[in-house]
Amino acid sequence: MTNNSAVLTTSRPSSLSKALSKALSTSLACVVLAGCGGKNIDTPSSPPQTLTNSAQQPAPASQFDLSHWYLTVPLDEDGDHVSDVYDVSELKTYSHPEFFYLNEQKHMVFATPNRAATERTSTNTRSELRYMFRGEDTTILERAPSNNFALAAHKNPQQFAAIGGKLDATLHVDHVAINAGYPNKPPAYSVVIGQVHAFQLDDNKQKAGYGWGNEPLKISYKKWPNHKTGSVFWTYERNLATDNPERIDIAYPVWGNNWDDAADPGENGIALGEEFSYTINIFENVMHLVFTSTKHPTVHHQINLANNVDANGDVDEADYPYAYQDETLYFKAGAYNQCSTKQNDPSFRYPGCAGTGDWTTDLANGDYTKVTFSALTAGPATPMPSSMTVQK
C-alpha cells in the first residue's frame, strides 16, 4: 500500500490521479452543513439553504476531492425502486438542492428525510458517502478486494487495497428526527455519522461469520426531543446471520448516555450544533476509536475485530469467534437516518418514525436528519501511541 497522503482543505482542493485508487491515503472532503455554530437547530421551521449548480453555486466536487467516493441519496429518479447512487465520475458535477449541496460557506450538506427511497438491503434512508479505492476505474468490481480493505488476520490480506485504515472527522449534528412511534427503541431520535461496513454477499454465498454485510462500527448521535443535549455513542454488531436472534448491536457510550437511556444527559451531553471529532483507526486487527471535544474529556475505546472479545475486554460467547477476520471492509460517512421506513416491526431496530415522503412536509414536521462535517479525511492506519488510555 502506498503511503502518500493528500490533505484536503476547503480553500485549495486537491486532485488525485487514478494511480492512487489503491491507496487509502486519499482524503475525503471537508463538509459543513447550513446552520453551523452553537445555535440549536432542532426546530424544523427553517428549511436548509438550497443551492443549485451554477457558476456562482458549483457542485460539491468543485470544492472537494471526491475522486474516491460514491454517494447514495434518498431519491429514486431512475425508477428502479432503490435509492440512487452517484459514482465517482458522476460526482464531479452532481448536487441536489435538499440532500447534497454546497452552502454559502462552500461546505457540503448531507440531509435525509425519514421516509424515502432506500438501498436494496436496508429500510433506512441516507445521504452518505462510501469509500472506493478504485476511483473511476469501474473495471474493478465494488466488492473486489482491490476496492476495499481487510484486517491483518485475513486469510488473503495481500489481495486487498490496504490493511486497515484511518478516518478522521470533525462534525456537528444539526437535526435528528423528533417523532417516533416507538420512542423507547434504541435507534429512535438518532443518526449514524460514520461507519465501518462489511460487504454483503449474495445469500447463496453467505456462511458463518462471512458475507452477511454486518457493521463492526456505527458512530451515532441521539437526542431526545425534550432534552437540550444529546449523546454520542458507537455500536458493534455481532457478525451473525440476519435471522440469528443474537445478531444485535452492542452499544458503548462516549458522551452523555447509552442509546437505551432516556435520562437527560445535561452538561455531559452534546448539543445540536456543538462540534466534536472522532478518529477510526484500524491498525492490523484492532479498531481504535478516539473522540475529542473542547467541552468534554477525550475518550479512547478499542476492540479487536478478529476475535469475540468485546470493547470491555470480556469474551462475548454469543458473537462469531473470529468476528470480522475474513470480511471485506470499507468506510462510510454522512447522514444515515435511523428512522426506518418500517412501521410495525417487532425488532429493536425499527422505531416507527413519522414521515410522509414529501420533503417539504417532512421538513416542516421535523421528520428528517442533517449533519455537518467540518473535516473528514481518510488515510492509512497508524500505530496508536502507548500513552493513549483506554476507557471502559
Short mmCIF file of N, CA and C in Angstrom, two decimals, residues 236-306:
data_model
loop_
_atom_site.label_atom_id
_atom_site.label_comp_id
_atom_site.label_asym_id
_atom_site.label_seq_id
_atom_site.Cartn_x
_atom_site.Cartn_y
_atom_site.Cartn_z
N TYR A 236 -21.19 -1.93 18.05
CA TYR A 236 -20.55 -3.06 17.36
C TYR A 236 -21.63 -4.10 17.13
N GLU A 237 -21.79 -4.55 15.87
CA GLU A 237 -22.78 -5.56 15.55
C GLU A 237 -22.13 -6.93 15.50
N ARG A 238 -22.70 -7.87 16.24
CA ARG A 238 -22.18 -9.24 16.17
C ARG A 238 -22.26 -9.75 14.74
N ASN A 239 -21.21 -10.44 14.30
CA ASN A 239 -21.15 -10.88 12.91
C ASN A 239 -21.84 -12.23 12.74
N LEU A 240 -23.18 -12.15 12.80
CA LEU A 240 -24.01 -13.34 12.73
C LEU A 240 -25.03 -13.21 11.61
N ALA A 241 -25.69 -14.31 11.29
CA ALA A 241 -26.68 -14.34 10.22
C ALA A 241 -27.84 -13.40 10.53
N THR A 242 -28.48 -12.93 9.48
CA THR A 242 -29.56 -11.96 9.62
C THR A 242 -30.68 -12.46 10.52
N ASP A 243 -31.02 -13.74 10.43
CA ASP A 243 -32.13 -14.28 11.20
C ASP A 243 -31.71 -14.84 12.55
N ASN A 244 -30.46 -14.64 12.94
CA ASN A 244 -29.97 -15.10 14.24
C ASN A 244 -30.40 -14.10 15.31
N PRO A 245 -31.16 -14.53 16.31
CA PRO A 245 -31.63 -13.58 17.34
C PRO A 245 -30.50 -12.94 18.14
N GLU A 246 -29.32 -13.53 18.09
CA GLU A 246 -28.18 -12.95 18.80
C GLU A 246 -27.50 -11.85 17.99
N ARG A 247 -27.92 -11.67 16.75
CA ARG A 247 -27.35 -10.60 15.92
C ARG A 247 -27.92 -9.25 16.36
N ILE A 248 -27.25 -8.65 17.32
CA ILE A 248 -27.67 -7.36 17.86
C ILE A 248 -26.47 -6.42 17.88
N ASP A 249 -26.75 -5.15 18.09
CA ASP A 249 -25.71 -4.14 18.21
C ASP A 249 -25.39 -3.93 19.68
N ILE A 250 -24.11 -4.00 20.02
CA ILE A 250 -23.65 -3.72 21.38
C ILE A 250 -23.21 -2.27 21.42
N ALA A 251 -23.83 -1.47 22.28
CA ALA A 251 -23.58 -0.03 22.31
C ALA A 251 -22.63 0.37 23.43
N TYR A 252 -21.78 1.36 23.13
CA TYR A 252 -20.82 1.89 24.10
C TYR A 252 -20.95 3.41 24.13
N PRO A 253 -21.29 4.00 25.27
CA PRO A 253 -21.44 5.46 25.34
C PRO A 253 -20.10 6.18 25.30
N VAL A 254 -20.10 7.36 24.70
CA VAL A 254 -18.92 8.22 24.64
C VAL A 254 -19.15 9.45 25.52
N TRP A 255 -20.08 10.30 25.12
CA TRP A 255 -20.51 11.44 25.95
C TRP A 255 -22.02 11.36 26.10
N GLY A 256 -22.52 11.72 27.28
CA GLY A 256 -23.94 11.60 27.54
C GLY A 256 -24.27 10.19 28.00
N ASN A 257 -25.38 9.64 27.48
CA ASN A 257 -25.86 8.34 27.93
C ASN A 257 -25.75 7.30 26.83
N ASN A 258 -26.02 6.06 27.22
CA ASN A 258 -26.10 5.00 26.22
C ASN A 258 -27.40 5.14 25.45
N TRP A 259 -27.54 4.42 24.35
CA TRP A 259 -28.65 4.66 23.44
C TRP A 259 -30.00 4.20 23.96
N ASP A 260 -30.03 3.42 25.04
CA ASP A 260 -31.29 2.96 25.60
C ASP A 260 -31.64 3.67 26.90
N ASP A 261 -30.96 4.76 27.20
CA ASP A 261 -31.16 5.51 28.44
C ASP A 261 -31.90 6.81 28.13
N ALA A 262 -33.11 6.95 28.66
CA ALA A 262 -33.93 8.12 28.37
C ALA A 262 -33.66 9.29 29.31
N ALA A 263 -32.70 9.15 30.21
CA ALA A 263 -32.38 10.25 31.13
C ALA A 263 -31.75 11.41 30.37
N ASP A 264 -31.95 12.61 30.89
CA ASP A 264 -31.38 13.82 30.30
C ASP A 264 -29.87 13.83 30.52
N PRO A 265 -29.05 13.85 29.47
CA PRO A 265 -27.60 13.87 29.67
C PRO A 265 -27.06 15.17 30.22
N GLY A 266 -27.83 16.26 30.11
CA GLY A 266 -27.42 17.54 30.66
C GLY A 266 -26.08 18.01 30.13
N GLU A 267 -25.22 18.50 31.03
CA GLU A 267 -23.93 19.04 30.63
C GLU A 267 -22.97 17.97 30.13
N ASN A 268 -23.25 16.73 30.41
CA ASN A 268 -22.40 15.64 29.93
C ASN A 268 -22.66 15.30 28.47
N GLY A 269 -23.73 15.88 27.90
CA GLY A 269 -24.10 15.57 26.53
C GLY A 269 -23.55 16.57 25.54
N ILE A 270 -23.92 16.37 24.29
CA ILE A 270 -23.50 17.21 23.17
C ILE A 270 -24.75 17.88 22.59
N ALA A 271 -24.72 19.20 22.46
CA ALA A 271 -25.87 19.92 21.92
C ALA A 271 -25.88 19.87 20.40
N LEU A 272 -27.04 20.07 19.81
CA LEU A 272 -27.10 20.27 18.37
C LEU A 272 -26.25 21.48 18.01
N GLY A 273 -25.47 21.35 16.98
CA GLY A 273 -24.59 22.44 16.58
C GLY A 273 -23.26 22.47 17.30
N GLU A 274 -23.07 21.60 18.29
CA GLU A 274 -21.81 21.57 19.04
C GLU A 274 -20.82 20.63 18.35
N GLU A 275 -19.65 21.14 18.07
CA GLU A 275 -18.67 20.40 17.29
C GLU A 275 -17.91 19.38 18.14
N PHE A 276 -17.64 18.24 17.56
CA PHE A 276 -16.79 17.22 18.18
C PHE A 276 -16.08 16.46 17.08
N SER A 277 -15.13 15.61 17.46
CA SER A 277 -14.33 14.87 16.48
C SER A 277 -14.25 13.40 16.84
N TYR A 278 -14.08 12.59 15.81
CA TYR A 278 -13.78 11.18 16.04
C TYR A 278 -12.68 10.72 15.09
N THR A 279 -11.92 9.73 15.54
CA THR A 279 -10.93 9.04 14.71
C THR A 279 -11.23 7.56 14.76
N ILE A 280 -11.36 6.95 13.59
CA ILE A 280 -11.43 5.50 13.45
C ILE A 280 -10.09 5.04 12.90
N ASN A 281 -9.34 4.30 13.69
CA ASN A 281 -8.01 3.86 13.26
C ASN A 281 -7.92 2.35 13.42
N ILE A 282 -8.05 1.64 12.30
CA ILE A 282 -7.97 0.18 12.34
C ILE A 282 -6.55 -0.22 11.96
N PHE A 283 -5.77 -0.52 12.99
CA PHE A 283 -4.36 -0.87 12.79
C PHE A 283 -4.21 -2.38 12.98
N GLU A 284 -3.80 -3.07 11.92
CA GLU A 284 -3.71 -4.53 11.88
C GLU A 284 -5.09 -5.13 12.16
N ASN A 285 -5.36 -5.56 13.39
CA ASN A 285 -6.67 -6.15 13.69
C ASN A 285 -7.49 -5.34 14.68
N VAL A 286 -6.88 -4.33 15.27
CA VAL A 286 -7.53 -3.60 16.36
C VAL A 286 -8.11 -2.28 15.87
N MET A 287 -9.36 -2.05 16.18
CA MET A 287 -10.01 -0.78 15.86
C MET A 287 -9.93 0.14 17.07
N HIS A 288 -9.17 1.23 16.91
CA HIS A 288 -9.07 2.26 17.93
C HIS A 288 -10.04 3.39 17.60
N LEU A 289 -10.77 3.83 18.59
CA LEU A 289 -11.71 4.94 18.42
C LEU A 289 -11.35 6.03 19.42
N VAL A 290 -11.12 7.23 18.91
CA VAL A 290 -10.76 8.37 19.76
C VAL A 290 -11.76 9.48 19.50
N PHE A 291 -12.37 9.98 20.57
CA PHE A 291 -13.37 11.04 20.48
C PHE A 291 -12.88 12.26 21.25
N THR A 292 -12.93 13.42 20.62
CA THR A 292 -12.45 14.64 21.27
C THR A 292 -13.48 15.75 21.13
N SER A 293 -13.49 16.63 22.12
CA SER A 293 -14.39 17.78 22.15
C SER A 293 -13.78 18.83 23.04
N THR A 294 -14.00 20.09 22.72
CA THR A 294 -13.45 21.17 23.54
C THR A 294 -14.12 21.24 24.91
N LYS A 295 -15.34 20.70 25.03
CA LYS A 295 -16.08 20.80 26.29
C LYS A 295 -16.13 19.49 27.07
N HIS A 296 -15.54 18.43 26.53
CA HIS A 296 -15.65 17.12 27.16
C HIS A 296 -14.31 16.42 27.15
N PRO A 297 -14.10 15.48 28.06
CA PRO A 297 -12.84 14.74 28.08
C PRO A 297 -12.68 13.86 26.86
N THR A 298 -11.42 13.66 26.45
CA THR A 298 -11.13 12.75 25.34
C THR A 298 -11.43 11.32 25.75
N VAL A 299 -12.03 10.57 24.85
CA VAL A 299 -12.40 9.18 25.12
C VAL A 299 -11.72 8.29 24.09
N HIS A 300 -11.10 7.20 24.55
CA HIS A 300 -10.47 6.22 23.66
C HIS A 300 -11.02 4.85 23.97
N HIS A 301 -11.61 4.20 22.99
CA HIS A 301 -12.05 2.82 23.09
C HIS A 301 -11.31 1.99 22.04
N GLN A 302 -11.22 0.69 22.27
CA GLN A 302 -10.63 -0.18 21.27
C GLN A 302 -11.25 -1.56 21.33
N ILE A 303 -11.24 -2.24 20.18
CA ILE A 303 -11.77 -3.60 20.10
C ILE A 303 -11.05 -4.33 18.98
N ASN A 304 -10.68 -5.58 19.25
CA ASN A 304 -10.06 -6.42 18.23
C ASN A 304 -11.17 -6.99 17.35
N LEU A 305 -11.12 -6.68 16.06
CA LEU A 305 -12.17 -7.11 15.15
C LEU A 305 -11.96 -8.52 14.62
N ALA A 306 -10.90 -9.19 15.08
CA ALA A 306 -10.62 -10.55 14.61
C ALA A 306 -10.90 -11.60 15.67
#
